[in-house]
Amino acid sequence: MKTVILAGGLGTRLSEETTLRPKPMVEIGERPILWHLMHYYTAFGFRDFIIALGYKGEVIKQYFLDYFALSNDLTIDLKSGERVTHPGDLPNWRIDLVDTGVATQTGGRLKRLREWLGGATFMATYGDGLSDVDLSKLVAFHRAHGKLATVTAVRPPSRFGGLLFEGDRVAEFLEKPQVGEGWINGGFFVLEPGVLDYIDGDDTAWERAPLERLAAAGELMAFRHEGFFQPMDTIREKNILQELWASGQAPWKVR
């Protein structure tokens, strides 16, 4: 199953870090948050990634182009130019790096990936948040209910879209904080390709009309996660993640 990571936003609320690099490349413990996220998915067996690029996407491309050489020992003969790489233990990732436009909204980025998804069920998340959600249980939940979309519902921070439930079905999706039971959109989606038909185009934010329409049609289900969830929208939130990683007790850390 492919995993889409939305990594193209401007990151304006974290401008102290994003002037020179996209937000998914902001480092936690000397590694980009994107690296942490991909390692977490890998721990559950998901190794096939599509990274939807936009703002400063070339920084992410360069990171992965250099990853093999910079992560291994090298022998270099300066006279002849001969180089030998001594491979170490690197992640078994396959990565599609797809330019989805600098100004494209989150829904538009997903829709632009239609040909890359191959008509199959896929996972999707944002490139700026970490969690300890059980991805195996998330996928099993999605397959069991048979609807088009599953969103991982988490408890606040309180500034994201709110979810109102009827059982496990999302009855209504509201882009207002702290509504209903106080659950919010935490990302970590499992989606059928049919959700792309709910997206009008580049100017469509995934978190607005598409999720609202899916909820109204009874096609949006919620996997409720009571555990750790932390986005990284501000320096304060970046520091929270940094402190957790430095403590050695980061909830998303995989062994």
CSV table of N, CA and C in Angstrom, one decimal, residues 11-12 36 41 57 63 75 78 93 133 186 192 197 213 220 228 232 240:
chain,number,residue,atom,x,y,z
A,11,GLY,N,4.4,26.6,5.3
A,11,GLY,CA,4.9,26.6,6.6
A,11,GLY,C,5.0,28.0,7.2
A,12,THR,N,4.1,28.9,7.0
A,12,THR,CA,4.3,30.3,7.4
A,12,THR,C,4.2,30.5,8.9
A,36,HIS,N,11.5,11.0,10.4
A,36,HIS,CA,10.8,10.4,11.6
A,36,HIS,C,9.5,9.7,11.2
A,41,TYR,N,6.1,4.8,9.7
A,41,TYR,CA,5.3,4.0,8.7
A,41,TYR,C,6.1,2.7,8.4
A,57,GLY,N,10.5,22.3,-2.8
A,57,GLY,CA,10.5,20.8,-3.0
A,57,GLY,C,11.9,20.3,-3.4
A,63,TYR,N,17.8,16.0,-0.7
A,63,TYR,CA,18.0,15.2,0.5
A,63,TYR,C,18.1,13.7,0.2
A,75,THR,N,35.0,5.6,0.1
A,75,THR,CA,36.5,5.6,-0.2
A,75,THR,C,36.6,6.4,-1.5
A,78,LEU,N,41.3,10.7,-4.9
A,78,LEU,CA,41.2,12.1,-5.4
A,78,LEU,C,41.9,12.2,-6.7
A,93,TRP,N,13.2,1.9,1.4
A,93,TRP,CA,12.2,2.7,0.9
A,93,TRP,C,12.2,2.9,-0.6
A,133,VAL,N,-0.1,6.3,16.7
A,133,VAL,CA,-1.2,5.6,16.2
A,133,VAL,C,-0.8,4.2,15.7
A,186,GLY,N,-6.6,14.3,12.8
A,186,GLY,CA,-5.2,14.1,13.1
A,186,GLY,C,-4.4,13.6,11.9
A,192,GLU,N,-9.7,5.3,-0.3
A,192,GLU,CA,-10.0,4.6,-1.5
A,192,GLU,C,-9.8,5.6,-2.7
A,197,ASP,N,-12.6,11.9,-6.5
A,197,ASP,CA,-13.7,12.4,-7.2
A,197,ASP,C,-14.4,13.5,-6.4
A,213,ARG,N,-18.1,16.8,2.2
A,213,ARG,CA,-18.9,16.0,1.3
A,213,ARG,C,-18.9,14.5,1.6
A,220,LEU,N,-17.2,8.8,5.3
A,220,LEU,CA,-16.1,9.1,6.1
A,220,LEU,C,-16.2,8.5,7.5
A,228,PHE,N,-0.8,9.4,21.7
A,228,PHE,CA,0.1,10.6,21.4
A,228,PHE,C,-0.2,11.2,20.0
A,232,MET,N,3.4,20.1,14.3
A,232,MET,CA,4.5,21.0,14.4
A,232,MET,C,4.3,22.2,13.6
A,240,ILE,N,8.7,21.1,21.7
A,240,ILE,CA,8.0,19.9,22.4
A,240,ILE,C,8.5,18.6,21.8
